[in-house]
Structure formats: structure tokens, C-alpha cells
PDB file of C-alpha atoms in Angstrom:
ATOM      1  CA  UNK A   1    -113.519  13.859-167.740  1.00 48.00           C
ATOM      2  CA  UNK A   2    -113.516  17.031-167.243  1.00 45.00           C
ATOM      3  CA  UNK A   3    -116.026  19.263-169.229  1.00 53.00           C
ATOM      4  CA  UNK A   4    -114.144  22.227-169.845  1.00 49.00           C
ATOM      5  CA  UNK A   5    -111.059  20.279-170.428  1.00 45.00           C
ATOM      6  CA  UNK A   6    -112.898  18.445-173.470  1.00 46.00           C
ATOM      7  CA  UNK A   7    -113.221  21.475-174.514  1.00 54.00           C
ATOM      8  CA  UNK A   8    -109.770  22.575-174.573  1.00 45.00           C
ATOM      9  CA  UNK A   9    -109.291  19.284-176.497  1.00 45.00           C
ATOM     10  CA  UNK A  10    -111.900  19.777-179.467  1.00 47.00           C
ATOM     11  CA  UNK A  11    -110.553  23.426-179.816  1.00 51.00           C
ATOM     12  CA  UNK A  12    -107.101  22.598-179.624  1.00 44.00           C
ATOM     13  CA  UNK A  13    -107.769  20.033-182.509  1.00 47.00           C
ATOM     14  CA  UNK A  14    -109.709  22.374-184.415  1.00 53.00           C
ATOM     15  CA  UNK A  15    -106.935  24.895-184.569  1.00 47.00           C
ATOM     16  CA  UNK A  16    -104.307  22.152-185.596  1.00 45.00           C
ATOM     17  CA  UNK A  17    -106.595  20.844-188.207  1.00 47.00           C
ATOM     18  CA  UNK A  18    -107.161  24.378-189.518  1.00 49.00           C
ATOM     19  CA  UNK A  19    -103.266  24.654-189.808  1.00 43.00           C
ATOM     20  CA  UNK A  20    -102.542  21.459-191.342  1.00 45.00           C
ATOM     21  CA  UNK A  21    -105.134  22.094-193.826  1.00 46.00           C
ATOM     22  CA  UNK A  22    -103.172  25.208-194.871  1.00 44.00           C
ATOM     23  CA  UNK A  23     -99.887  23.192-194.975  1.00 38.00           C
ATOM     24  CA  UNK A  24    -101.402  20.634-197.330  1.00 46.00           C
ATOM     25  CA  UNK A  25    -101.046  18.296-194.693  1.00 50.00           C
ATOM     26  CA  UNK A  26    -104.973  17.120-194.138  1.00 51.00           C
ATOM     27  CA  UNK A  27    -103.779  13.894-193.857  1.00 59.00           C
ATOM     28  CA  UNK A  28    -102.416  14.133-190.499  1.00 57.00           C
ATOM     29  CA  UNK A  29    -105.839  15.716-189.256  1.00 63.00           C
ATOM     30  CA  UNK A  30    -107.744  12.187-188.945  1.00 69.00           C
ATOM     31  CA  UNK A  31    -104.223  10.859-187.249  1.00 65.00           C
ATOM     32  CA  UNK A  32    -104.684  13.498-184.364  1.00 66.00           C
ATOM     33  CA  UNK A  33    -108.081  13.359-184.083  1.00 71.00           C
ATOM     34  CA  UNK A  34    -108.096   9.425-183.321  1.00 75.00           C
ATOM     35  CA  UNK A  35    -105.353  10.403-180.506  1.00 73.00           C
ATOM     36  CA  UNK A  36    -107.552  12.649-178.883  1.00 75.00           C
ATOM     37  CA  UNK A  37    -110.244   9.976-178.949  1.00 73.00           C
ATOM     38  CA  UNK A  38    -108.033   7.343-177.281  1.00 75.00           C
ATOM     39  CA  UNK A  39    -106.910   8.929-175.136  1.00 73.00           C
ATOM     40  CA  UNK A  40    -110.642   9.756-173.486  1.00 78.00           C
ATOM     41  CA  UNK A  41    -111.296   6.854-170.873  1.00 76.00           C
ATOM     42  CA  UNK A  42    -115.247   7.408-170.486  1.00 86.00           C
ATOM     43  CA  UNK A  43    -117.292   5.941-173.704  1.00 89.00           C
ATOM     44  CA  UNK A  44    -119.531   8.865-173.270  1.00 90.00           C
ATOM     45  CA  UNK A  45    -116.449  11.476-173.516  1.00 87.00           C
ATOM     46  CA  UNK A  46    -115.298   9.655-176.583  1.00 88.00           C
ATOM     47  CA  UNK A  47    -118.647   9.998-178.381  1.00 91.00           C
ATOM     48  CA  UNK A  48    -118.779  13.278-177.479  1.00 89.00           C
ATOM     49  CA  UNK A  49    -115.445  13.752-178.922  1.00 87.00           C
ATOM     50  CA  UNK A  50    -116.658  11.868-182.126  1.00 91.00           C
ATOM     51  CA  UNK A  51    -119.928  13.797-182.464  1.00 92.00           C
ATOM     52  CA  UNK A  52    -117.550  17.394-182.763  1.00 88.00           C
ATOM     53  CA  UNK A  53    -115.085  15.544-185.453  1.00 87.00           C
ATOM     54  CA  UNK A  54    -118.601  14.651-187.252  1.00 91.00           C
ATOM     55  CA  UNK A  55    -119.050  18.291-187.699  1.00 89.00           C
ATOM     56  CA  UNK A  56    -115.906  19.339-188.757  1.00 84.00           C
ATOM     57  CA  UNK A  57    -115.440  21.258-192.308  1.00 80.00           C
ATOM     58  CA  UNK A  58    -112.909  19.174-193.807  1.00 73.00           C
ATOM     59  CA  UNK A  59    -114.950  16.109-193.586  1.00 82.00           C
ATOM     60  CA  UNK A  60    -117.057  14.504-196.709  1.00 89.00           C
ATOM     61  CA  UNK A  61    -120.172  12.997-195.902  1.00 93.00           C
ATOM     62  CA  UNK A  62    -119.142   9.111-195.710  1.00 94.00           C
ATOM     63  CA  UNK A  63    -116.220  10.001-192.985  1.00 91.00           C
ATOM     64  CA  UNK A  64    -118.574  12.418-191.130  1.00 94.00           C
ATOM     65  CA  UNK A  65    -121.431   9.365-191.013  1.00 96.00           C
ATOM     66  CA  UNK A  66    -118.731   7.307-190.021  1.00 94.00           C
ATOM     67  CA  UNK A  67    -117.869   9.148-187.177  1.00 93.00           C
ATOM     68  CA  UNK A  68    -121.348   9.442-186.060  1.00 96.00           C
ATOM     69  CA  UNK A  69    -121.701   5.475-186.213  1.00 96.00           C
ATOM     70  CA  UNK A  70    -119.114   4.904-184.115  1.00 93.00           C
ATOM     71  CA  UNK A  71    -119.938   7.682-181.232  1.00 95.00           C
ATOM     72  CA  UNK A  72    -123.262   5.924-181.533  1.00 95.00           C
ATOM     73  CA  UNK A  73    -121.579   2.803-180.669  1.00 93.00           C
ATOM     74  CA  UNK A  74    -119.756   4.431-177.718  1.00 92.00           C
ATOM     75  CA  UNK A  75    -122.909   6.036-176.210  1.00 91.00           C
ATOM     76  CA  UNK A  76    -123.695   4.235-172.676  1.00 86.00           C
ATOM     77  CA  UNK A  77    -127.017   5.069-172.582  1.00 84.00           C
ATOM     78  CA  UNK A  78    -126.943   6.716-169.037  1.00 85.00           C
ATOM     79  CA  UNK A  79    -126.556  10.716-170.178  1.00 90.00           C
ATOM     80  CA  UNK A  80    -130.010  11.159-171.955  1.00 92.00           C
ATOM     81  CA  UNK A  81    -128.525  14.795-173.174  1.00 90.00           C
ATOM     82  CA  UNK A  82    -125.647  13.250-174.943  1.00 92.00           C
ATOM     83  CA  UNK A  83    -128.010  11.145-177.135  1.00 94.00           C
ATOM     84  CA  UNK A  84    -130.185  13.783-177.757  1.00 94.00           C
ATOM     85  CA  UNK A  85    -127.110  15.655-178.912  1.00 93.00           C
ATOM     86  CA  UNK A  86    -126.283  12.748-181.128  1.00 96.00           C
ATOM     87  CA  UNK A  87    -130.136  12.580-183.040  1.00 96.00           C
ATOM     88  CA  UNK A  88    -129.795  16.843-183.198  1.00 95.00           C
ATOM     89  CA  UNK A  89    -126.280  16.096-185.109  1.00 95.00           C
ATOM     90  CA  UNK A  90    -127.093  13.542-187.059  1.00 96.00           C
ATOM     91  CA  UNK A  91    -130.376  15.199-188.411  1.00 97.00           C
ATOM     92  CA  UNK A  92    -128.289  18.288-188.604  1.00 94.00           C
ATOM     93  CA  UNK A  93    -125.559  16.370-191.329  1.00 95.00           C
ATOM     94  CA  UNK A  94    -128.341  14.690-192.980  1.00 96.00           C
ATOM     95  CA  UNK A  95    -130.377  17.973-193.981  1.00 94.00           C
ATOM     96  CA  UNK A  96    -127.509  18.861-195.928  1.00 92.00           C
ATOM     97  CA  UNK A  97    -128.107  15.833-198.827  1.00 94.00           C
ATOM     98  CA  UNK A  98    -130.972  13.408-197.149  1.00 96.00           C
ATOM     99  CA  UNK A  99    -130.626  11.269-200.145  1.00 96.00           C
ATOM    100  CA  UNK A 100    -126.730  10.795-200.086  1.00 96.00           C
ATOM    101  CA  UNK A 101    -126.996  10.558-196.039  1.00 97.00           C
ATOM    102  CA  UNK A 102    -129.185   7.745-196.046  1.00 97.00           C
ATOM    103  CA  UNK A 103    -127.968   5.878-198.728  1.00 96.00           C
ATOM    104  CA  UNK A 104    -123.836   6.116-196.688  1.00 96.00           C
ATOM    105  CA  UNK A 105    -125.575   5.607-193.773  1.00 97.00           C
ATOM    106  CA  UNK A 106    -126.923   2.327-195.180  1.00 96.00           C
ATOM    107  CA  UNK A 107    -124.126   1.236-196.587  1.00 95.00           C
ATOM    108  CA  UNK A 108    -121.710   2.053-193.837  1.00 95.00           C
ATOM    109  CA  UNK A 109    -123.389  -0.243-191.117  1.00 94.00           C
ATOM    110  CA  UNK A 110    -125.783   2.026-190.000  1.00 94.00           C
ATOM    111  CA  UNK A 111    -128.816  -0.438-190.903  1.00 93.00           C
ATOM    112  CA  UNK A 112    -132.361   0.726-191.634  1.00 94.00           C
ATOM    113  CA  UNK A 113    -133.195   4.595-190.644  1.00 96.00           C
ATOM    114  CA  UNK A 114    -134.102   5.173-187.304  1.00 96.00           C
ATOM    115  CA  UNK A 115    -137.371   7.458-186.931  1.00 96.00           C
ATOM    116  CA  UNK A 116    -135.889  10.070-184.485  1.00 97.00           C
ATOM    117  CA  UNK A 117    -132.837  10.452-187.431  1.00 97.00           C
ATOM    118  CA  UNK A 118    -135.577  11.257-190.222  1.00 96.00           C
ATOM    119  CA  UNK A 119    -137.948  13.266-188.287  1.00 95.00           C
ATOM    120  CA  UNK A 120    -138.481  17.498-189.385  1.00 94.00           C
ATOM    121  CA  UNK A 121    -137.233  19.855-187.266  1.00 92.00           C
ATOM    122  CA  UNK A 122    -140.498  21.675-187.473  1.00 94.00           C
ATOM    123  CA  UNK A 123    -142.033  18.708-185.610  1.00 96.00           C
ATOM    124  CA  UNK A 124    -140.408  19.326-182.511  1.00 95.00           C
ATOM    125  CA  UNK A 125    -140.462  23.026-182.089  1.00 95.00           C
ATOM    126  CA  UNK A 126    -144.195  22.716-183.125  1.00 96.00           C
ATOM    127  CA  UNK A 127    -144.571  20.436-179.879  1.00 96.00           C
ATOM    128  CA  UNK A 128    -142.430  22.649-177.798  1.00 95.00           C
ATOM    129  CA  UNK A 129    -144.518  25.371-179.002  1.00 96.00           C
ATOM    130  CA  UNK A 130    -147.518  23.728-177.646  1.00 96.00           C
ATOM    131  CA  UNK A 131    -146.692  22.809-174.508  1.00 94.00           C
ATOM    132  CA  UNK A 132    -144.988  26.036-173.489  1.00 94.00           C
ATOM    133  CA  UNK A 133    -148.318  28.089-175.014  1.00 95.00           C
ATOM    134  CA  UNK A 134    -150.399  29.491-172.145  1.00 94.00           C
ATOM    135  CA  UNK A 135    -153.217  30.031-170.602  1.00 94.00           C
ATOM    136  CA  UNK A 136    -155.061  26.211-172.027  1.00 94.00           C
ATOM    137  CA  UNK A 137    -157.505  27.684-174.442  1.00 95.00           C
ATOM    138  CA  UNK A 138    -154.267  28.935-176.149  1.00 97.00           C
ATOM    139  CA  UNK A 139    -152.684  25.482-175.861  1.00 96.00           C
ATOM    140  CA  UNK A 140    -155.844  23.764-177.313  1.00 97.00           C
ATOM    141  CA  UNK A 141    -156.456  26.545-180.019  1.00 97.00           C
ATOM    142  CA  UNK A 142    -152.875  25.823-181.230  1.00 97.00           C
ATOM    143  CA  UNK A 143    -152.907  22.298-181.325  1.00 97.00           C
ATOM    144  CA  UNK A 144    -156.743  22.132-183.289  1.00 96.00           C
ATOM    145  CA  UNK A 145    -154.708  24.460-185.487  1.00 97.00           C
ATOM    146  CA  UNK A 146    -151.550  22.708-185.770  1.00 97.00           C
ATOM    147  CA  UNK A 147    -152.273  18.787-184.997  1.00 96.00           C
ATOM    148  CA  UNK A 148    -152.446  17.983-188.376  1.00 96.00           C
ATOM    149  CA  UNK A 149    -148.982  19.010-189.823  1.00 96.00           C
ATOM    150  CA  UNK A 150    -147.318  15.814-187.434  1.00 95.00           C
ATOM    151  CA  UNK A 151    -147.539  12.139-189.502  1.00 95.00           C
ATOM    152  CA  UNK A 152    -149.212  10.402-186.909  1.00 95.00           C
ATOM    153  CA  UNK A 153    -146.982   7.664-187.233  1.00 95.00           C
ATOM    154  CA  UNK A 154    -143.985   9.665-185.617  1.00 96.00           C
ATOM    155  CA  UNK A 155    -145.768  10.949-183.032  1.00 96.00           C
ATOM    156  CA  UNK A 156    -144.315   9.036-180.811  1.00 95.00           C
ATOM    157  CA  UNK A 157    -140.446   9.532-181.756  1.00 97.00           C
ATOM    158  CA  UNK A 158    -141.180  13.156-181.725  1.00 96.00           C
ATOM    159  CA  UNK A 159    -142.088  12.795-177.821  1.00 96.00           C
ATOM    160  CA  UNK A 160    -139.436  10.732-177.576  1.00 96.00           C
ATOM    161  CA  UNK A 161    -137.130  12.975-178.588  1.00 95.00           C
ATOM    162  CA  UNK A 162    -138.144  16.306-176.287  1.00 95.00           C
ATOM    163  CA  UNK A 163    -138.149  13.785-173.679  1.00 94.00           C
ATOM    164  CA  UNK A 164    -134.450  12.777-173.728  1.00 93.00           C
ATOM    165  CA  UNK A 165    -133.848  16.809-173.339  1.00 87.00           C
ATOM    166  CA  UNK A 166    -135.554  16.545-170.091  1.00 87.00           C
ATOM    167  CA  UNK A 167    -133.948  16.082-166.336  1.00 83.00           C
ATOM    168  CA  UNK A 168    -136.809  13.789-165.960  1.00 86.00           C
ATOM    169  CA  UNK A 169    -138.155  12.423-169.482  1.00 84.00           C
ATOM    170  CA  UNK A 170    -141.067  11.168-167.661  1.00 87.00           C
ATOM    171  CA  UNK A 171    -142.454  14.751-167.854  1.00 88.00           C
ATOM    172  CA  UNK A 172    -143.942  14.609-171.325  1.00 93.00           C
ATOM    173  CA  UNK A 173    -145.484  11.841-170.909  1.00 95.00           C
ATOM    174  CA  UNK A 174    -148.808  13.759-169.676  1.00 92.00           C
ATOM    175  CA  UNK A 175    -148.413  15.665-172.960  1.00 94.00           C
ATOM    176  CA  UNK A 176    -148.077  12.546-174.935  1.00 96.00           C
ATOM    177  CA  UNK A 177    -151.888  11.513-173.674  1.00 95.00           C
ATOM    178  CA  UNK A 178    -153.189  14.462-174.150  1.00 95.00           C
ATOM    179  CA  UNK A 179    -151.920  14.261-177.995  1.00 97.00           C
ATOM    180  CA  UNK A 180    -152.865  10.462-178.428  1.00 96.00           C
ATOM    181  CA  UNK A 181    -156.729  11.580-177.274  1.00 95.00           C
ATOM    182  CA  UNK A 182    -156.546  14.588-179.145  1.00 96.00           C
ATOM    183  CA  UNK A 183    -155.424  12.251-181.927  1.00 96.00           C
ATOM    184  CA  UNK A 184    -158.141   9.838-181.205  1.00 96.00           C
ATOM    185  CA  UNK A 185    -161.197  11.526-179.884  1.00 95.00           C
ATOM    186  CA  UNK A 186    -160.706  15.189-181.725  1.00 96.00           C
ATOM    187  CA  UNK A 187    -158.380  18.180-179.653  1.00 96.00           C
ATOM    188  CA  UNK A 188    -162.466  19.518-178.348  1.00 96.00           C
ATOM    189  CA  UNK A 189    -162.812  16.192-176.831  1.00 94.00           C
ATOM    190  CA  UNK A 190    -159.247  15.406-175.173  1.00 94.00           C
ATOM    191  CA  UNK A 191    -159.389  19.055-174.092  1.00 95.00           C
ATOM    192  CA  UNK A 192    -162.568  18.611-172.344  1.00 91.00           C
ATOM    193  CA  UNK A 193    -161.977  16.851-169.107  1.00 87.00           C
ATOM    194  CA  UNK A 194    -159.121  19.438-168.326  1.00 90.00           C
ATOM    195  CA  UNK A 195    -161.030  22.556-168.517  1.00 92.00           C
ATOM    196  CA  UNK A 196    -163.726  20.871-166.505  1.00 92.00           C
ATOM    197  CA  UNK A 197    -160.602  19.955-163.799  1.00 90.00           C
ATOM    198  CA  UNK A 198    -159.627  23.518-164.262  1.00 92.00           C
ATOM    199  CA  UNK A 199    -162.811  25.488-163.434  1.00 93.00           C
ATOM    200  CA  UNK A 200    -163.204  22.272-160.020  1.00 92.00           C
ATOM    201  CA  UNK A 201    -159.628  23.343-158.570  1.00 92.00           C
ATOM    202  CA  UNK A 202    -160.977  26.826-158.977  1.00 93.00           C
ATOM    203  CA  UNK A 203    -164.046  26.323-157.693  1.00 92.00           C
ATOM    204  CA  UNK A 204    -162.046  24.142-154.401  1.00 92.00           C
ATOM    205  CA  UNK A 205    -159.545  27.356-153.516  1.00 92.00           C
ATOM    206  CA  UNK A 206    -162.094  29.927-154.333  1.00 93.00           C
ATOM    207  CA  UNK A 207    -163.584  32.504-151.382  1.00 93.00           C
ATOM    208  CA  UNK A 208    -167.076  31.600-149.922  1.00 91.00           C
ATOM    209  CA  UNK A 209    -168.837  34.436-152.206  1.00 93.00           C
ATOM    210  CA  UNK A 210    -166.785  33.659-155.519  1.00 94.00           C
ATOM    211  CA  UNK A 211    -168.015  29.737-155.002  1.00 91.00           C
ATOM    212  CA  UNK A 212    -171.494  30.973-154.949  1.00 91.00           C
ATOM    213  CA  UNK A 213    -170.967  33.204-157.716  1.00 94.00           C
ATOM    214  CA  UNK A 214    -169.415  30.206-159.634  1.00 93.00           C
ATOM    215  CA  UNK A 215    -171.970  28.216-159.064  1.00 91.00           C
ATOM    216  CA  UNK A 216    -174.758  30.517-160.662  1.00 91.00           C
ATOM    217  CA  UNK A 217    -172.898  31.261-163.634  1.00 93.00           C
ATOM    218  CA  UNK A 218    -171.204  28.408-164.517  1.00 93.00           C
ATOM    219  CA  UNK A 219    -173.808  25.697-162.859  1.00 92.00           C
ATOM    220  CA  UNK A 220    -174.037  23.328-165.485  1.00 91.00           C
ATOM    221  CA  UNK A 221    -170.482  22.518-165.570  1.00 92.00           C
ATOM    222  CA  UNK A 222    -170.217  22.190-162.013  1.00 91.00           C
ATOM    223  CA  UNK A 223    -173.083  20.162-161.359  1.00 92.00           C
ATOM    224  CA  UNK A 224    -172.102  17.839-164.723  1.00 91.00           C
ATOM    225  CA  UNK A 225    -171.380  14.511-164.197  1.00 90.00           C
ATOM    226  CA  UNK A 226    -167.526  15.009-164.913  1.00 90.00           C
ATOM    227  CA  UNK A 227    -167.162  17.328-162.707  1.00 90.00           C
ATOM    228  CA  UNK A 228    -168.989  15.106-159.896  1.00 89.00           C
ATOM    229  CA  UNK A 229    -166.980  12.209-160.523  1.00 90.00           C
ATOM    230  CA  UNK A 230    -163.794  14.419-160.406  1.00 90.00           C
ATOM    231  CA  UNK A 231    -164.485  15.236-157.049  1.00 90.00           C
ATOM    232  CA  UNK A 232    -165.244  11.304-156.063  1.00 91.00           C
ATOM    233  CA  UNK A 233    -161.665  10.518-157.680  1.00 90.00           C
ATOM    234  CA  UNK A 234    -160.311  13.161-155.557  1.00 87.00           C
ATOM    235  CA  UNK A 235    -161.931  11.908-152.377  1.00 88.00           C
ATOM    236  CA  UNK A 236    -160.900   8.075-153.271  1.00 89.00           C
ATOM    237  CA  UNK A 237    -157.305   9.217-154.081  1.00 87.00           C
ATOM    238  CA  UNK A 238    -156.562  10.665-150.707  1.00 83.00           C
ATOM    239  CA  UNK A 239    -154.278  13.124-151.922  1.00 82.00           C
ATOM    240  CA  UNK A 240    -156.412  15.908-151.068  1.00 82.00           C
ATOM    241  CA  UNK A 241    -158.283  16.854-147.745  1.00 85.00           C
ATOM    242  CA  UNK A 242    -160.938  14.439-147.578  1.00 88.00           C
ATOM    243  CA  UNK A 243    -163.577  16.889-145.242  1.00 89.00           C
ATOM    244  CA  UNK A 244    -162.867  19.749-148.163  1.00 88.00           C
ATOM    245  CA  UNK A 245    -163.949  17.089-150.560  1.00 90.00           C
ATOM    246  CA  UNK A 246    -167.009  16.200-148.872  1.00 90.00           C
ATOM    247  CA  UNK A 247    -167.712  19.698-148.286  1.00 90.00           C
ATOM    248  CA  UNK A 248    -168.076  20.518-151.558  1.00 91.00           C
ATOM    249  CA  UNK A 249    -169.542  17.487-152.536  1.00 90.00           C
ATOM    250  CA  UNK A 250    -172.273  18.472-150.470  1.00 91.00           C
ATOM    251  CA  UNK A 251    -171.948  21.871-151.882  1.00 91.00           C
ATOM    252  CA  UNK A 252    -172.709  20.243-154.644  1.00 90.00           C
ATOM    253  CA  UNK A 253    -176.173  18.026-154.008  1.00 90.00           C
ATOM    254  CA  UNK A 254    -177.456  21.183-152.266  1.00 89.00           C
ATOM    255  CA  UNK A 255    -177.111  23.034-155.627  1.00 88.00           C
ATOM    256  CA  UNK A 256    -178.746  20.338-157.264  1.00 86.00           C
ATOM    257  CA  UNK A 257    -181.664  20.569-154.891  1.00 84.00           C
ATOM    258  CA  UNK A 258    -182.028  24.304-154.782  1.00 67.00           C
TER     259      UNK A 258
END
């Protein structure tokens, strides 16, 4: 279906609701909607369809939840946005009464509450606030400050659910290790190894005289162990240039020597 002409829909059934609400006719508002819906073709379309009636004024709680339920059950699974779109409603309705919401969405079929539907909002910009915070003492300054407002048991829902907003949800998942180690070694600790890969890749494209500079002032990072083995993991990957990586590898020992 057409985008813009599922747009033309919802407003077009907006408007008429908005009149037959002034005619005392409200009624008749539920009888159009489910016309609109059956006449959609995609499963997708229809919950999208669904998840605008959800939001609608005229609608009490229990109908609204309802609604949601069944564009859940029309979701294909294939159009990560759309379901993302679904949690951000649903978490949207609930805010209003959580109590009331999760006792109708019990008792309407909706089973036990899913994490991503009880999760704060301030959970998710806080992540999107860290991984968008530059340059990476920034990033690690905010998370050591910040870490601690997440439950650790939804951390990973709240991953979970930046990921579905992503072309390629496999994106956060470098984010989602460096949160588990900060989570289980300490943010100092998980932050570690990548400001010693930093200060290597900027050490590897530096000039001839910056190198040597770099390796007088910041020697004993250089010539640490993690740093060394970096190197070694570079070399064994073959992703990189292996003669730059032995270059500086012998860089390296000759520092060591001298």
C-alpha cells in the first residue's frame, strides 16, 4: 500500500469521526474504522492502521488496548520500524494510567507484560545520549555518570529497542558489549582497551616525526602489553597491511631496546 495513501485514509477517518462525534453518532466511528482496516490487504498496513485508531481521542483505555492487541497480532515481523512504532505507542497509552493499562492489558489477552512495554522513556534517550556523545572520554565520563540509573535487568530490552530503529539493528550490538563490560568490570575498565586502540590507530596513520614524538610521551602505553597484542591481532586478522604491521611492530621492540 501506498504510504501516502494510508495517510489519506487515517485522516479521512479522523475527520469523519470528529463529525460523527458532534452528531451524537460515535457509534458509527468504530463501524468505519473496521472498514478502513479490511479493506488494507498487507498485515503490516492493517496494524499500522490499528496502531493510529489506538490513539484516537474518543477511545477509553480497554478499546484503545484492544486495538493495540490486535495490530500486534497483524505485525509480520519483517518492518523492524513498524514494531518499534508499536512498543513507542503502547508505552505512550500506558503512561497515561500504568496501573489500569496493565491490569486491561492482562485481562484482554495480552498475557504477562512484555519488558520493552514497561521500560522508562528516560532509559532510551539516556542510551542514545551515550552513544551519540563525542569525543570517547565524553562517552565514558557520561556513562560512569549515568550507568547506574538503568535496572540492569532491562538492559538488554533497552538495546533491543534502539536496535529495531536501526536500518541494520546489528549496529548496537558493539554498544551493547561495551555496556555489559562496563556493567561487569567497572566503565574505567571496559573503557580501557578502546583508548589504548585509539592512541595504536593514531600512532599507525601518524607522520614519521609525530610517531617519534608519540612514542616519548606516551611510551608506556605504547609499549604495554595491550597495545602489543593489538598490533599481533591486527597482523593475524589480515585486514590491515601486514608489512605496516610489522613495521611498527618493529618500531616497537626497537623502543623497547633503546
Amino acid at each position: 500500500t501506498n504510504p501516502a495513501a494510508l495517510e489519506i485514509l487515517i485522516s479521512a477517518r479522523s475527520d469523519l469521526g470528529k463529525i460523527y462525534l458532534e452528531l451524537g453518532r460515535a457509534t458509527e466511528i468504530q463501524a468505519e474504522w473496521d472498514l478502513a482496516v479490511n479493506s488494507l490487504a498487507r498485515p503490516d498496513d492493517k496494524a499500522f492502521l490499528l496502531l493510529q485508531r489506538a490513539q484516537m481521542p474518543d477511545l477509553e483505555m480497554t478499546k484503545a488496548i484492544r486495538y493495540l492487541l490486535q495490530a500486534q497480532s497483524c505485525l509480520s515481523g519483517e518492518d523492524n520500524s513498524l514494531v518499534a512504532y508499536l512498543h513507542q505507542v503502547c508505552r505512550s497509552i500506558r503512561a497515561a494510567n500504568p496501573a489500569s493499562f496493565d491490569a486491561t492489558w492482562q485481562s484482554e489477552g495480552g498475557g504477562e507484560l512484555p519488558q520493552w512495554l514497561v521500560i522508562d522513556s528516560s532509559w532510551l534517550q539516556l542510551i542514545r545520549e551515550w552513544i551519540s556523545t563525542e569525543p570517547t572520554e565524553a562517552e565514558h565520563d557520561f556513562l560512569r555518570k549515568h550507568i547506574v540509573e538503568i535496572p540492569a535487568e532491562y538492559d538488554s530490552v533497552v538495546f533491543d529497542e534502539i536496535g529495531l530503529g536501526l536500518p541494520d539493528p546489528s549496529l548496537i550490538e558493539f554498544c551493547r558489549d561495551l555496556f555489559q563490560s562496563a556493567r561487569e568490570m567497572g566503565v574505567d575498565a571496559a573503557y580501557r582497551l578502546r583508548f589504548v586502540m585509539e592512541l595504536l590507530w593514531e600512532w599507525l596513520s601518524a607522520d614519521w616525526p609525530t610517531k617519534r614524538t608519540m612514542l616519548q610521551e606516551r611510551r608506556e602505553e605504547l609499549l604495554g602489553d595491550e597495545c602489543q597484542n593489538l598490533l599481533q591481532e591486527l597482523l593475524d586478522s589480515g585486514e590491515e597491511n601486514p608489512d605496516l604491521i610489522i613495521c611498527h611492530q618493529a618500531l616497537l621492540r626497537l623502543a623497547q631496546i633503546g
